[in-house]
PDB file of C-alpha atoms in Angstrom:
ATOM      1  CA  UNK X 863      24.146  25.833 -12.951  1.00  0.00           C
ATOM      2  CA  UNK X 864      24.375  28.841 -10.500  1.00  0.00           C
ATOM      3  CA  UNK X 865      23.937  32.315 -11.506  1.00  0.00           C
ATOM      4  CA  UNK X 866      26.745  34.083  -9.374  1.00  0.00           C
ATOM      5  CA  UNK X 867      25.212  36.880  -7.659  1.00  0.00           C
ATOM      6  CA  UNK X 868      25.750  39.021  -4.359  1.00  0.00           C
ATOM      7  CA  UNK X 869      24.438  38.310  -1.266  1.00  0.00           C
ATOM      8  CA  UNK X 870      20.443  38.234  -0.807  1.00  0.00           C
ATOM      9  CA  UNK X 871      19.347  38.903  -4.215  1.00  0.00           C
ATOM     10  CA  UNK X 872      15.533  40.012  -4.250  1.00  0.00           C
ATOM     11  CA  UNK X 873      15.558  40.148  -8.360  1.00  0.00           C
ATOM     12  CA  UNK X 874      17.456  39.462 -11.433  1.00  0.00           C
ATOM     13  CA  UNK X 875      17.488  39.587 -15.417  1.00  0.00           C
ATOM     14  CA  UNK X 876      18.973  36.944 -17.215  1.00  0.00           C
ATOM     15  CA  UNK X 877      18.340  35.113 -20.553  1.00  0.00           C
ATOM     16  CA  UNK X 878      17.042  31.559 -19.966  1.00  0.00           C
ATOM     17  CA  UNK X 879      15.029  29.848 -17.026  1.00  0.00           C
ATOM     18  CA  UNK X 880      16.368  30.799 -13.689  1.00  0.00           C
ATOM     19  CA  UNK X 881      14.699  30.309 -10.116  1.00  0.00           C
ATOM     20  CA  UNK X 882      15.792  31.143  -6.685  1.00  0.00           C
ATOM     21  CA  UNK X 883      16.141  28.730  -3.788  1.00  0.00           C
ATOM     22  CA  UNK X 884      15.240  30.820  -0.633  1.00  0.00           C
ATOM     23  CA  UNK X 885      17.226  28.180   1.683  1.00  0.00           C
ATOM     24  CA  UNK X 886      20.675  29.142   0.111  1.00  0.00           C
ATOM     25  CA  UNK X 887      19.617  32.625  -1.374  1.00  0.00           C
ATOM     26  CA  UNK X 888      21.100  31.352  -4.952  1.00  0.00           C
ATOM     27  CA  UNK X 889      19.370  31.889  -8.348  1.00  0.00           C
ATOM     28  CA  UNK X 890      19.971  28.464 -10.200  1.00  0.00           C
ATOM     29  CA  UNK X 891      19.304  27.625 -14.002  1.00  0.00           C
ATOM     30  CA  UNK X 892      16.214  25.085 -14.088  1.00  0.00           C
ATOM     31  CA  UNK X 893      16.526  24.372 -17.946  1.00  0.00           C
ATOM     32  CA  UNK X 894      17.832  20.852 -18.238  1.00  0.00           C
ATOM     33  CA  UNK X 895      19.186  21.593 -21.755  1.00  0.00           C
ATOM     34  CA  UNK X 896      21.415  24.537 -20.277  1.00  0.00           C
ATOM     35  CA  UNK X 897      25.103  23.771 -20.156  1.00  0.00           C
ATOM     36  CA  UNK X 898      28.112  25.441 -18.773  1.00  0.00           C
ATOM     37  CA  UNK X 899      28.616  26.718 -22.140  1.00  0.00           C
ATOM     38  CA  UNK X 900      25.406  28.705 -22.211  1.00  0.00           C
ATOM     39  CA  UNK X 901      27.033  31.055 -19.354  1.00  0.00           C
ATOM     40  CA  UNK X 902      29.871  31.786 -21.377  1.00  0.00           C
ATOM     41  CA  UNK X 903      29.455  35.539 -21.843  1.00  0.00           C
ATOM     42  CA  UNK X 904      26.388  35.702 -20.318  1.00  0.00           C
ATOM     43  CA  UNK X 905      25.365  39.207 -19.415  1.00  0.00           C
ATOM     44  CA  UNK X 906      22.768  39.806 -16.633  1.00  0.00           C
ATOM     45  CA  UNK X 907      21.656  42.334 -13.912  1.00  0.00           C
ATOM     46  CA  UNK X 908      20.910  41.583 -10.217  1.00  0.00           C
ATOM     47  CA  UNK X 909      19.326  43.615  -7.656  1.00  0.00           C
ATOM     48  CA  UNK X 910      20.264  42.775  -4.078  1.00  0.00           C
ATOM     49  CA  UNK X 911      19.145  43.772  -0.812  1.00  0.00           C
ATOM     50  CA  UNK X 912      21.405  46.022   1.414  1.00  0.00           C
ATOM     51  CA  UNK X 913      22.163  44.390   4.333  1.00  0.00           C
ATOM     52  CA  UNK X 914      23.957  46.811   6.637  1.00  0.00           C
ATOM     53  CA  UNK X 915      23.301  46.186  10.270  1.00  0.00           C
ATOM     54  CA  UNK X 916      24.844  48.081  13.230  1.00  0.00           C
ATOM     55  CA  UNK X 917      27.550  47.236  15.604  1.00  0.00           C
ATOM     56  CA  UNK X 918      25.136  47.089  17.890  1.00  0.00           C
ATOM     57  CA  UNK X 919      22.980  44.393  16.113  1.00  0.00           C
ATOM     58  CA  UNK X 920      25.771  42.292  15.418  1.00  0.00           C
ATOM     59  CA  UNK X 921      26.790  42.396  18.944  1.00  0.00           C
ATOM     60  CA  UNK X 922      23.646  41.228  19.996  1.00  0.00           C
ATOM     61  CA  UNK X 923      22.934  38.786  17.447  1.00  0.00           C
ATOM     62  CA  UNK X 924      22.078  35.024  18.150  1.00  0.00           C
ATOM     63  CA  UNK X 925      23.058  32.649  15.505  1.00  0.00           C
ATOM     64  CA  UNK X 926      20.266  30.982  13.842  1.00  0.00           C
ATOM     65  CA  UNK X 927      20.170  27.641  12.022  1.00  0.00           C
ATOM     66  CA  UNK X 928      21.897  27.483   8.455  1.00  0.00           C
ATOM     67  CA  UNK X 929      20.018  25.404   5.920  1.00  0.00           C
ATOM     68  CA  UNK X 930      22.585  22.663   6.345  1.00  0.00           C
ATOM     69  CA  UNK X 931      21.492  22.548   9.810  1.00  0.00           C
ATOM     70  CA  UNK X 932      24.278  21.258  12.422  1.00  0.00           C
ATOM     71  CA  UNK X 933      26.872  20.407   9.507  1.00  0.00           C
ATOM     72  CA  UNK X 934      27.707  24.096   9.947  1.00  0.00           C
ATOM     73  CA  UNK X 935      28.515  23.417  13.643  1.00  0.00           C
ATOM     74  CA  UNK X 936      30.703  20.271  13.845  1.00  0.00           C
ATOM     75  CA  UNK X 937      33.992  20.479  14.674  1.00  0.00           C
ATOM     76  CA  UNK X 938      36.165  17.626  13.726  1.00  0.00           C
ATOM     77  CA  UNK X 939      37.575  15.360  16.682  1.00  0.00           C
ATOM     78  CA  UNK X 940      41.156  16.033  15.285  1.00  0.00           C
ATOM     79  CA  UNK X 941      41.403  19.750  15.370  1.00  0.00           C
ATOM     80  CA  UNK X 942      44.113  20.850  17.455  1.00  0.00           C
ATOM     81  CA  UNK X 943      43.907  21.878  21.011  1.00  0.00           C
ATOM     82  CA  UNK X 944      46.025  25.027  19.965  1.00  0.00           C
ATOM     83  CA  UNK X 945      42.932  26.000  17.763  1.00  0.00           C
ATOM     84  CA  UNK X 946      40.335  25.481  20.405  1.00  0.00           C
ATOM     85  CA  UNK X 947      41.879  26.801  23.053  1.00  0.00           C
ATOM     86  CA  UNK X 948      42.852  29.702  21.557  1.00  0.00           C
ATOM     87  CA  UNK X 949      39.220  30.359  20.156  1.00  0.00           C
ATOM     88  CA  UNK X 950      37.752  30.360  23.582  1.00  0.00           C
ATOM     89  CA  UNK X 951      40.310  32.490  24.865  1.00  0.00           C
ATOM     90  CA  UNK X 952      39.677  34.905  22.103  1.00  0.00           C
ATOM     91  CA  UNK X 953      35.961  34.729  23.111  1.00  0.00           C
ATOM     92  CA  UNK X 954      35.773  34.384  26.939  1.00  0.00           C
ATOM     93  CA  UNK X 955      34.539  37.973  27.655  1.00  0.00           C
ATOM     94  CA  UNK X 956      31.792  37.447  24.855  1.00  0.00           C
ATOM     95  CA  UNK X 957      28.340  36.668  26.156  1.00  0.00           C
ATOM     96  CA  UNK X 958      26.670  36.691  22.381  1.00  0.00           C
ATOM     97  CA  UNK X 959      26.944  34.795  19.584  1.00  0.00           C
ATOM     98  CA  UNK X 960      27.535  38.115  18.019  1.00  0.00           C
ATOM     99  CA  UNK X 961      30.200  39.385  20.576  1.00  0.00           C
ATOM    100  CA  UNK X 962      31.976  36.265  19.857  1.00  0.00           C
ATOM    101  CA  UNK X 963      32.009  36.862  16.142  1.00  0.00           C
ATOM    102  CA  UNK X 964      33.268  40.309  16.354  1.00  0.00           C
ATOM    103  CA  UNK X 965      35.946  39.335  18.893  1.00  0.00           C
ATOM    104  CA  UNK X 966      37.164  36.711  16.449  1.00  0.00           C
ATOM    105  CA  UNK X 967      36.929  39.011  13.368  1.00  0.00           C
ATOM    106  CA  UNK X 968      38.959  41.923  15.427  1.00  0.00           C
ATOM    107  CA  UNK X 969      41.546  39.150  16.644  1.00  0.00           C
ATOM    108  CA  UNK X 970      42.229  38.086  13.022  1.00  0.00           C
ATOM    109  CA  UNK X 971      42.051  41.913  11.520  1.00  0.00           C
ATOM    110  CA  UNK X 972      44.356  43.064  13.874  1.00  0.00           C
ATOM    111  CA  UNK X 973      47.424  44.502  11.669  1.00  0.00           C
ATOM    112  CA  UNK X 974      49.965  44.201  14.777  1.00  0.00           C
ATOM    113  CA  UNK X 975      49.001  40.584  14.788  1.00  0.00           C
ATOM    114  CA  UNK X 976      48.566  39.386  11.553  1.00  0.00           C
ATOM    115  CA  UNK X 977      49.668  40.164   7.826  1.00  0.00           C
ATOM    116  CA  UNK X 978      48.168  39.478   4.681  1.00  0.00           C
ATOM    117  CA  UNK X 979      50.794  37.576   2.164  1.00  0.00           C
ATOM    118  CA  UNK X 980      50.236  35.859  -0.765  1.00  0.00           C
ATOM    119  CA  UNK X 981      52.718  33.450   0.162  1.00  0.00           C
ATOM    120  CA  UNK X 982      51.443  30.368   1.575  1.00  0.00           C
ATOM    121  CA  UNK X 983      52.314  29.336   4.938  1.00  0.00           C
ATOM    122  CA  UNK X 984      54.157  26.204   5.168  1.00  0.00           C
ATOM    123  CA  UNK X 985      52.575  22.764   6.094  1.00  0.00           C
ATOM    124  CA  UNK X 986      49.374  20.962   5.480  1.00  0.00           C
ATOM    125  CA  UNK X 987      46.179  20.523   7.055  1.00  0.00           C
ATOM    126  CA  UNK X 988      45.609  21.771  10.481  1.00  0.00           C
ATOM    127  CA  UNK X 989      49.316  22.128  10.699  1.00  0.00           C
ATOM    128  CA  UNK X 990      48.932  24.988   8.479  1.00  0.00           C
ATOM    129  CA  UNK X 991      46.336  26.498  10.449  1.00  0.00           C
ATOM    130  CA  UNK X 992      48.259  26.039  13.742  1.00  0.00           C
ATOM    131  CA  UNK X 993      51.396  28.120  12.158  1.00  0.00           C
ATOM    132  CA  UNK X 994      49.193  30.772  10.578  1.00  0.00           C
ATOM    133  CA  UNK X 995      47.253  31.019  14.162  1.00  0.00           C
ATOM    134  CA  UNK X 996      50.385  30.836  16.724  1.00  0.00           C
ATOM    135  CA  UNK X 997      53.720  31.381  14.531  1.00  0.00           C
ATOM    136  CA  UNK X 998      53.643  32.965  11.358  1.00  0.00           C
ATOM    137  CA  UNK X 999      50.639  34.971  11.819  1.00  0.00           C
ATOM    138  CA  UNK X1000      51.008  35.631   7.722  1.00  0.00           C
ATOM    139  CA  UNK X1001      48.780  34.041   5.238  1.00  0.00           C
ATOM    140  CA  UNK X1002      46.047  35.035   2.879  1.00  0.00           C
ATOM    141  CA  UNK X1003      42.346  34.776   2.697  1.00  0.00           C
ATOM    142  CA  UNK X1004      42.022  31.275   3.124  1.00  0.00           C
ATOM    143  CA  UNK X1005      44.076  31.204   6.208  1.00  0.00           C
ATOM    144  CA  UNK X1006      41.821  34.040   7.252  1.00  0.00           C
ATOM    145  CA  UNK X1007      38.305  32.464   6.293  1.00  0.00           C
ATOM    146  CA  UNK X1008      39.437  29.126   7.500  1.00  0.00           C
ATOM    147  CA  UNK X1009      40.480  30.365  10.874  1.00  0.00           C
ATOM    148  CA  UNK X1010      37.624  32.360  11.490  1.00  0.00           C
ATOM    149  CA  UNK X1011      35.060  29.481  10.134  1.00  0.00           C
ATOM    150  CA  UNK X1012      36.780  26.869  12.640  1.00  0.00           C
ATOM    151  CA  UNK X1013      37.361  29.018  15.432  1.00  0.00           C
ATOM    152  CA  UNK X1014      33.525  30.216  14.850  1.00  0.00           C
ATOM    153  CA  UNK X1015      32.246  26.559  15.140  1.00  0.00           C
ATOM    154  CA  UNK X1016      34.528  25.889  18.154  1.00  0.00           C
ATOM    155  CA  UNK X1017      32.379  28.402  20.039  1.00  0.00           C
ATOM    156  CA  UNK X1018      29.124  27.226  18.729  1.00  0.00           C
ATOM    157  CA  UNK X1019      28.358  29.690  15.889  1.00  0.00           C
ATOM    158  CA  UNK X1020      27.766  27.822  12.532  1.00  0.00           C
ATOM    159  CA  UNK X1021      30.133  28.539   9.877  1.00  0.00           C
ATOM    160  CA  UNK X1022      31.184  27.696   6.505  1.00  0.00           C
ATOM    161  CA  UNK X1023      33.745  28.960   3.972  1.00  0.00           C
ATOM    162  CA  UNK X1024      33.089  29.274   0.127  1.00  0.00           C
ATOM    163  CA  UNK X1025      35.871  30.415  -2.216  1.00  0.00           C
ATOM    164  CA  UNK X1026      35.331  31.570  -5.671  1.00  0.00           C
ATOM    165  CA  UNK X1027      32.526  29.611  -7.752  1.00  0.00           C
ATOM    166  CA  UNK X1028      32.135  26.960  -9.943  1.00  0.00           C
ATOM    167  CA  UNK X1029      29.854  25.970 -12.527  1.00  0.00           C
ATOM    168  CA  UNK X1030      27.847  22.845 -11.953  1.00  0.00           C
ATOM    169  CA  UNK X1031      25.435  20.823 -13.394  1.00  0.00           C
ATOM    170  CA  UNK X1032      22.266  20.452 -11.639  1.00  0.00           C
TER     171      UNK X1032
END
């Protein structure tokens, strides 16, 4: 079971036996007798490191190696050319991983280009992303996150998307 915590926890107080995994920055329950029912109504506190890099620090950043290694860099062979070409076009003038990430973020956050909308774009799989990025230009958080992650990988920046949280047994 994982304790939902903000990024970079440095301490926590919660009933039960909890430990910290520094590779994934997660707090997890290490008591084999604890099940999901034990988390219902659990009250806890968490202290997290405030991470506020400057624009220059982000721009100069070089992508590291995430705990999952090359898995976060894999670009499936069947990614449509519209997505790979677009990612390369958006980042063509960027010389660092940080500047590439900023270019992708700025492009996706441009209110003249995209509109946040809870109605899902039509289609399935890559078809949805191509439509979102090139035609409809309207979607919700999953479309923005999946687009950012996939285009980041295309230009060599490791990425992954985490949506919500789930209780799981260890």
